[in-house]
Coordinates of N, CA and C in Angstrom, one line a residue:
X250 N 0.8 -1.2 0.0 CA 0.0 0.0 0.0 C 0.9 1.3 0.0
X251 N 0.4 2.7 -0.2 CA 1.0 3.6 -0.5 C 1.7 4.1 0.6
X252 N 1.1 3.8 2.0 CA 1.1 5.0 3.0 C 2.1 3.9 4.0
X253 N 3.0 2.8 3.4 CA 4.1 2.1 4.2 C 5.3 2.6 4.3
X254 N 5.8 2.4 4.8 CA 7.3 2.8 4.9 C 8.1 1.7 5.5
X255 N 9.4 1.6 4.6 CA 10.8 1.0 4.6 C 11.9 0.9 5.1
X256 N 11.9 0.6 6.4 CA 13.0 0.6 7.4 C 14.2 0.5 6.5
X257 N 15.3 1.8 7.4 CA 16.8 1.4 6.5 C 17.5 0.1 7.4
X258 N 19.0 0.6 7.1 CA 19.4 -0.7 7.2 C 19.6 -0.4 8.8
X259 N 20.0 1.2 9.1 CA 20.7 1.5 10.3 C 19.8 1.6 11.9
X260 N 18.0 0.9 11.4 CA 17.1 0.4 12.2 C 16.2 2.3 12.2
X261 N 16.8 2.9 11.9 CA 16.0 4.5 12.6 C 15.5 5.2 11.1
X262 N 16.5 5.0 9.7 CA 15.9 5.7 8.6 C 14.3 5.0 8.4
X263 N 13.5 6.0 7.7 CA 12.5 5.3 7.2 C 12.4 5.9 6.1
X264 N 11.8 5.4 4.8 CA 11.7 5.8 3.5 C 9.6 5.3 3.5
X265 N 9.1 6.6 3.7 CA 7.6 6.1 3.1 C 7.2 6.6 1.8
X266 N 6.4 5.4 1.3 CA 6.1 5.1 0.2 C 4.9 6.0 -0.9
X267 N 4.4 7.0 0.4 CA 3.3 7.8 -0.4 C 4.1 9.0 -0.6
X268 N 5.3 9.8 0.2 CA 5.6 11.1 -0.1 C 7.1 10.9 -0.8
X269 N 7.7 9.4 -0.9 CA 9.0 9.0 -1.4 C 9.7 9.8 -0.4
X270 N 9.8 10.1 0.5 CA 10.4 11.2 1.3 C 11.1 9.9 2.6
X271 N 12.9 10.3 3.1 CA 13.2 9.4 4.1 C 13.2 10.4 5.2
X272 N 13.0 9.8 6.4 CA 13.2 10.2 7.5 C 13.9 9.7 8.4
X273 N 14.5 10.4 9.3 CA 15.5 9.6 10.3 C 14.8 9.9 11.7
X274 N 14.9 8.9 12.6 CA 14.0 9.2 14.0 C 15.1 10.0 15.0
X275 N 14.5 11.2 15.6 CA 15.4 11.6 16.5 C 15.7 10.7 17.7
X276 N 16.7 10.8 18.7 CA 16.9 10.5 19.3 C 17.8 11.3 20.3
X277 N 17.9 10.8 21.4 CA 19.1 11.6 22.3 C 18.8 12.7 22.7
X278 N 17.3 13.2 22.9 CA 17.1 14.9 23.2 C 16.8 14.7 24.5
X279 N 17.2 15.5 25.5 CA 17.0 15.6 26.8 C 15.9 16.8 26.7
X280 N 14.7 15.9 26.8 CA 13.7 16.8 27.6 C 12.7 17.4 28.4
X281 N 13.6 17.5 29.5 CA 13.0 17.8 31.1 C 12.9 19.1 30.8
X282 N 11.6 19.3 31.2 CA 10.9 20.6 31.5 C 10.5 20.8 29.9
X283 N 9.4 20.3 29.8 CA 8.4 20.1 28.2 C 8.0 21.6 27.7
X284 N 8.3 22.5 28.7 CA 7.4 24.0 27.9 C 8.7 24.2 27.5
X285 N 9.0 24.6 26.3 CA 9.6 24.8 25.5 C 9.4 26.0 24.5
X286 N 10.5 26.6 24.0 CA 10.7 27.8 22.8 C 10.9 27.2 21.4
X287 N 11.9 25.4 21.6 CA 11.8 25.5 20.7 C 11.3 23.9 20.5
X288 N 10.9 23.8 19.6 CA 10.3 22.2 19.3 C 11.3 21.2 19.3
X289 N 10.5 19.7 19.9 CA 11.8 19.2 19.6 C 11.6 17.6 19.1
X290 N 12.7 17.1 18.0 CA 12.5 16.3 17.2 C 11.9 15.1 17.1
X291 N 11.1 14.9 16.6 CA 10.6 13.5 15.9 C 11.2 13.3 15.1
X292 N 10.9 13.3 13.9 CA 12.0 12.9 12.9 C 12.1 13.9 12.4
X293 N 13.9 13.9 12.1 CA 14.9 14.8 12.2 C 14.1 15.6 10.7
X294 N 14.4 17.1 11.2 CA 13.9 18.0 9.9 C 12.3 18.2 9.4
X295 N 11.7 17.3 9.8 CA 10.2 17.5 9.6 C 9.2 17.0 10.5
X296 N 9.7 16.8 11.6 CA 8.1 16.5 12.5 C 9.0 16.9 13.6
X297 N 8.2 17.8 14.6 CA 8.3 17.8 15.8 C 7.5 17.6 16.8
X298 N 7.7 17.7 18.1 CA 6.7 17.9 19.3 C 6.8 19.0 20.5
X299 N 5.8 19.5 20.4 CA 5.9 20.9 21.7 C 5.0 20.7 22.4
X300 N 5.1 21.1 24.2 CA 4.2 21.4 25.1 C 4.3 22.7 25.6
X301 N 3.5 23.2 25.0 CA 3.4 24.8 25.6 C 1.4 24.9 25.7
X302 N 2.0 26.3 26.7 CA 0.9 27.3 27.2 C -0.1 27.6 25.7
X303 N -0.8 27.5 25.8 CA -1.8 28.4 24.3 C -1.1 27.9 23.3
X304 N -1.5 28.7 22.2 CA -1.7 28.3 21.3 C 0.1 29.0 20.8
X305 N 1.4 28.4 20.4 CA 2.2 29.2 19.6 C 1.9 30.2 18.8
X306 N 3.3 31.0 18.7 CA 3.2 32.4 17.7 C 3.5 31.5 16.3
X307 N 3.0 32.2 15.3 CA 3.2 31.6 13.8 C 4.8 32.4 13.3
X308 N 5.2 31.1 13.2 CA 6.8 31.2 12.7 C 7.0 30.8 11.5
X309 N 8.0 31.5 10.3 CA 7.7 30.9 9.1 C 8.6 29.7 8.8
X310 N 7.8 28.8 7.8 CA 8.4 27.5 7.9 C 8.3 26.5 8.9
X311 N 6.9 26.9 9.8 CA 7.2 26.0 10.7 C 5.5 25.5 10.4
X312 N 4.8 24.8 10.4 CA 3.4 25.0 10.6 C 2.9 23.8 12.0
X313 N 2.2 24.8 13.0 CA 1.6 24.5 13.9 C 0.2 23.4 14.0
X314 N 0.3 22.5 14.5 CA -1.5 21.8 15.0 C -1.4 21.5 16.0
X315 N -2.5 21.3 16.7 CA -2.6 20.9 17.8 C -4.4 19.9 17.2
X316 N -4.3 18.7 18.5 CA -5.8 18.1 18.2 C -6.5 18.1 19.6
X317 N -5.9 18.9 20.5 CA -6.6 19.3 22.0 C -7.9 19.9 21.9
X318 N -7.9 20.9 20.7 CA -9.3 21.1 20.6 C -10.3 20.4 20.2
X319 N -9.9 19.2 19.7 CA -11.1 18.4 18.5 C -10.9 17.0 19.5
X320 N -10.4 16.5 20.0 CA -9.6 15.3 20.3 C -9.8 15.5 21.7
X321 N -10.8 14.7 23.2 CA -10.9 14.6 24.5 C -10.9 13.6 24.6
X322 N -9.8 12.7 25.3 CA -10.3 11.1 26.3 C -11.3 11.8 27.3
X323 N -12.1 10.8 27.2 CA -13.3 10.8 27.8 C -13.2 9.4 29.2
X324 N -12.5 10.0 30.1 CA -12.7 9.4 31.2 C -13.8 8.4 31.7
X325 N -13.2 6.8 32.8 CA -14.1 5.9 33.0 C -14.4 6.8 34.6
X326 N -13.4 6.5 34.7 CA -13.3 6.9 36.8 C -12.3 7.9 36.4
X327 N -10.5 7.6 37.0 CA -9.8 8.4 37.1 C -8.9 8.0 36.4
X328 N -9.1 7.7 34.9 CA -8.0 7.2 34.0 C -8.1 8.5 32.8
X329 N -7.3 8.4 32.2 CA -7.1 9.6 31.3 C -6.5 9.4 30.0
X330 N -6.6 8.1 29.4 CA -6.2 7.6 28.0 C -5.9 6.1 28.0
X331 N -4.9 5.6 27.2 CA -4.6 6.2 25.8 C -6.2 6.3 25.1
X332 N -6.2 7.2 24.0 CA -7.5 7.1 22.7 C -7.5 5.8 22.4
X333 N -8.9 5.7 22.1 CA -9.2 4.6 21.8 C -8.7 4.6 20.2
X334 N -9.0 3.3 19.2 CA -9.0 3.2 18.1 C -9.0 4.3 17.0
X335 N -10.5 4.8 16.9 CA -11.1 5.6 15.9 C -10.5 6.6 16.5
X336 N -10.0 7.2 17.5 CA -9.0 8.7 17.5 C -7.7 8.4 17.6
X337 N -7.0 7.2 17.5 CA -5.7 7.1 17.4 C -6.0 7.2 15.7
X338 N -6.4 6.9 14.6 CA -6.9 6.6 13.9 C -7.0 8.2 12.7
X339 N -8.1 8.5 13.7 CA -8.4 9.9 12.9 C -7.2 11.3 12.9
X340 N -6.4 10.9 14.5 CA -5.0 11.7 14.6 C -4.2 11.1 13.3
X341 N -3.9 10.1 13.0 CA -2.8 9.2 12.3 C -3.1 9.9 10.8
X342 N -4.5 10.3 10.1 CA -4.7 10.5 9.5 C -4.8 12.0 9.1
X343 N -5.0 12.7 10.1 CA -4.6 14.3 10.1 C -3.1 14.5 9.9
X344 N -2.2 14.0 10.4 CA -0.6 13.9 10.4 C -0.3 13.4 9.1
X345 N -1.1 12.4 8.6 CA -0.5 11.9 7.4 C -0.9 12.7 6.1
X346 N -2.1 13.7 6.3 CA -2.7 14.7 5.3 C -1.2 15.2 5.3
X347 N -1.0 15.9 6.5 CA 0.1 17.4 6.7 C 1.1 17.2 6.3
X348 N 1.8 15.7 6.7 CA 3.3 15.4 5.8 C 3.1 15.0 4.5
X349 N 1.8 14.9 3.9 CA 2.0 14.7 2.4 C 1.4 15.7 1.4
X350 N 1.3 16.4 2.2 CA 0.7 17.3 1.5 C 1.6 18.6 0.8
X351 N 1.4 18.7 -0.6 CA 2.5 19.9 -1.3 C 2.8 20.9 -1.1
X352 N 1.6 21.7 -0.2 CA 1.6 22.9 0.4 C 3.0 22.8 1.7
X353 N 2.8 21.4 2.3 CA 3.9 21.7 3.5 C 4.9 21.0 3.3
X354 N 5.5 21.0 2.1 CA 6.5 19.7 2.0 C 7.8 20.0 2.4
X355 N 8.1 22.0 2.4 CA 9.1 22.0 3.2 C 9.1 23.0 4.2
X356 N 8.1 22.6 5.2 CA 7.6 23.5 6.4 C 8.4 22.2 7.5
X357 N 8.6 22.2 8.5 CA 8.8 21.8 9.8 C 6.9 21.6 10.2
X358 N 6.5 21.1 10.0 CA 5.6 20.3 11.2 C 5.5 20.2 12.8
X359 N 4.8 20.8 13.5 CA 5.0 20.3 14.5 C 3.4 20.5 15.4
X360 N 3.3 19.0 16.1 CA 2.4 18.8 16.9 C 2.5 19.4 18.3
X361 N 1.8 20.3 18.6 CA 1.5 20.6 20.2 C 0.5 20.3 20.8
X362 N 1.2 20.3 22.6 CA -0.5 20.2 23.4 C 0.1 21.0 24.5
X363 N -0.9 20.8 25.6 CA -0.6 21.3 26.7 C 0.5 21.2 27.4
X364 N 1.0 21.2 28.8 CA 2.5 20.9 29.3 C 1.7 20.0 30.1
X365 N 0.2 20.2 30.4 CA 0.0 19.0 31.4 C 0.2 17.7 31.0
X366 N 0.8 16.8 32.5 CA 1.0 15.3 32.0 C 0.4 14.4 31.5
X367 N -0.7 14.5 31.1 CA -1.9 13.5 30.8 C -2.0 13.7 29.4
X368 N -2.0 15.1 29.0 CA -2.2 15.9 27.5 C -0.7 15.2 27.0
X369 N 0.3 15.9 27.2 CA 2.0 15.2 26.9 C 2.0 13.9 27.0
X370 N 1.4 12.8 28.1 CA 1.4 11.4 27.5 C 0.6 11.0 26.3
X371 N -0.8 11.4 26.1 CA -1.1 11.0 25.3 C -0.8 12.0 24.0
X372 N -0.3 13.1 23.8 CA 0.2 13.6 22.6 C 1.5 12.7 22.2
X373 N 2.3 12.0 22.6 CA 3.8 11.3 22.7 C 2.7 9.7 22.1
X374 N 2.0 9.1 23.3 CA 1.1 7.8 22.5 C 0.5 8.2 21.2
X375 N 0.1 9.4 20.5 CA -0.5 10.0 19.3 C 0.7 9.3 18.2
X376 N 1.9 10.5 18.7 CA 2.8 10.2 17.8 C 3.7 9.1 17.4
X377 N 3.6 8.4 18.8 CA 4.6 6.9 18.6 C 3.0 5.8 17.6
X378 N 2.2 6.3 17.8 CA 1.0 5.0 17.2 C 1.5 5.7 15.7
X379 N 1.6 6.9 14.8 CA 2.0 7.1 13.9 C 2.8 6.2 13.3
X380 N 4.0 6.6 14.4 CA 5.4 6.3 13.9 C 5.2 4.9 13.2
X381 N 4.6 4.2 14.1 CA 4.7 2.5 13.8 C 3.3 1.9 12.9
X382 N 2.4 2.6 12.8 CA 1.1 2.7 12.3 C 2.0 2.4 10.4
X383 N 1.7 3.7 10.5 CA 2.2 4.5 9.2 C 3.4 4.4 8.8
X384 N 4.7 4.3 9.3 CA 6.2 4.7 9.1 C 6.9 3.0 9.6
X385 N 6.3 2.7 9.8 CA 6.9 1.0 10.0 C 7.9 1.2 11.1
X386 N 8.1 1.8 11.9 CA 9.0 1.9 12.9 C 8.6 1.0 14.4
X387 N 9.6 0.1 14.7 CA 9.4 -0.4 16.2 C 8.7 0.4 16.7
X388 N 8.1 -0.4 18.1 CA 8.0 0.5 19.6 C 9.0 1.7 19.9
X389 N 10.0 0.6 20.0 CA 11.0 1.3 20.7 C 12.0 2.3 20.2
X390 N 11.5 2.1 18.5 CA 12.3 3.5 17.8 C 11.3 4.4 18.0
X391 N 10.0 4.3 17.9 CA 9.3 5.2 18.3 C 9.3 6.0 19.5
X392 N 9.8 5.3 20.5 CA 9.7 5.8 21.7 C 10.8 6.4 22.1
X393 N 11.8 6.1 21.7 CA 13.3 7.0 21.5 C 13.0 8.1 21.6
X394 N 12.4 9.2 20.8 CA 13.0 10.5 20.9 C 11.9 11.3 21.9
X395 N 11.3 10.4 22.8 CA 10.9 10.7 24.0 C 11.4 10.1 25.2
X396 N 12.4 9.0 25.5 CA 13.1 8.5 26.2 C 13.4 9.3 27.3
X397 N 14.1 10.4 26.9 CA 14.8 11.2 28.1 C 13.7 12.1 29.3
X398 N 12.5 12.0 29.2 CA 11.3 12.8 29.6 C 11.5 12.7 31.3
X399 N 12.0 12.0 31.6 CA 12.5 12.0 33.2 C 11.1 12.9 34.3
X400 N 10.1 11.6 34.0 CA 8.6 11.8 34.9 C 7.8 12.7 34.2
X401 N 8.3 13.2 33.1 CA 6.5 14.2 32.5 C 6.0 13.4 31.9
X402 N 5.8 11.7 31.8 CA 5.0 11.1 30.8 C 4.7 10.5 32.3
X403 N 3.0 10.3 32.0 CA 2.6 9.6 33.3 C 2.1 8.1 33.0
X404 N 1.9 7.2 33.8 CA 1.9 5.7 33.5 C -0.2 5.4 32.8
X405 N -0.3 5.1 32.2 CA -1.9 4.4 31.9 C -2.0 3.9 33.2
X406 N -3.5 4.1 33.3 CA -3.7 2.9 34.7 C -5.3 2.4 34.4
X407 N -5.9 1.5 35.3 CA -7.1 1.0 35.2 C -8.4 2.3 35.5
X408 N -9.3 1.5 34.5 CA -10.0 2.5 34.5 C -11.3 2.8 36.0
X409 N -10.6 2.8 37.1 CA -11.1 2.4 38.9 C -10.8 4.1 39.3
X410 N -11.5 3.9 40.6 CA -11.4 5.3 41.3 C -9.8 4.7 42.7
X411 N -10.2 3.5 42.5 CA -8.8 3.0 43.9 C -7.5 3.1 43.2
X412 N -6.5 3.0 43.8 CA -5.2 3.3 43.7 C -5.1 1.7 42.5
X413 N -4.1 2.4 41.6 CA -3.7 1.8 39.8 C -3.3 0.5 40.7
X414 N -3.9 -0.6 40.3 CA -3.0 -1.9 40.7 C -1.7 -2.6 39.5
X415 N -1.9 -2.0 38.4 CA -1.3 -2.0 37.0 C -1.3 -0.9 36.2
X416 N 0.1 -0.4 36.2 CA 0.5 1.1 35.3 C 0.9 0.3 34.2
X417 N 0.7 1.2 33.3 CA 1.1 0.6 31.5 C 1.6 1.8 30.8
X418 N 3.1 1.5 31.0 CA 3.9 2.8 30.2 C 4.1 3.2 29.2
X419 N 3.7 4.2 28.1 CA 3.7 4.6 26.9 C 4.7 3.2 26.1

């Protein structure tokens, strides 16, 4: 199908099949303390991720989305994600419009949400279900260029009001 992509050899390039375009997965970013000035990599050169206050100032070459406005996990008790299917789904498909599309083909991309932990775990679960959805990439390459997050990603838990008897980590 069109929308696959082609692991290199060095486990992190990807080459997908609908925009011919490769990408390399970031890795190695240290980042504690998520509000940020500047975005920081998904894959290298064209996808990023931000947690900031409101909405960003419009910067050229860069284009902004956020899906906080369109997109709410809807709570059982005191659980707060991951999306289910049809919105891991419908995100995967808004992302895949943006990187293929001619208008942004050499804009920087980048997804934002809130700084809160709940919004940041599940904007990071958004982007790793892409990565491996759509871009053929492991878990674990996906999870790489959020590795360094040191406690702003918070654990899944059961969907109960009593204390998590089983956390489930991005």
């Amino acid at each position: 199908p069109d929308h696959k992509a082609r692991m290199g050899s060095d486990g992190r390039r990807l080459r997908w099949d609908l925009t011919g375009e490769d990408f390399t997965i970031a890795r190695g970013v240290d980042l504690r303390g998520l509000v940020q000035l500047q975005p920081v990599p998904v894959l290298e050169g064209r996808l990023y991720f931000m947690s900031v206050q409101g909405d960003p100032a419009p910067q050229h070459g860069i284009h902004f989305f956020t899906m906080d406005k369109v997109m709410r996990y809807m709570p059982f008790c005191a659980d707060f994600g991951p999306f289910n299917l049809g919105m891991t789904h419908h995100f995967c498909e808004v992302l895949k419009e943006l990187i293929s599309s001619p208008n942004l083909q050499k804009m920087k991309i980048v997804y934002y949400t809130s700084p809160a932990a709940n919004d940041t775990t599940n904007a990071i679960f958004l982007l790793g279900a892409f990565l491996v959805l759509h871009l053929g990439a492991s878990p674990a390459d996906a999870w790489a260029p959020f590795c360094n997050l040191n406690g702003a990603v918070r654990p899944y838990r059961d969907a109960t009001w009593v204390p998590s008897p089983y956390d489930l980590h991005v």
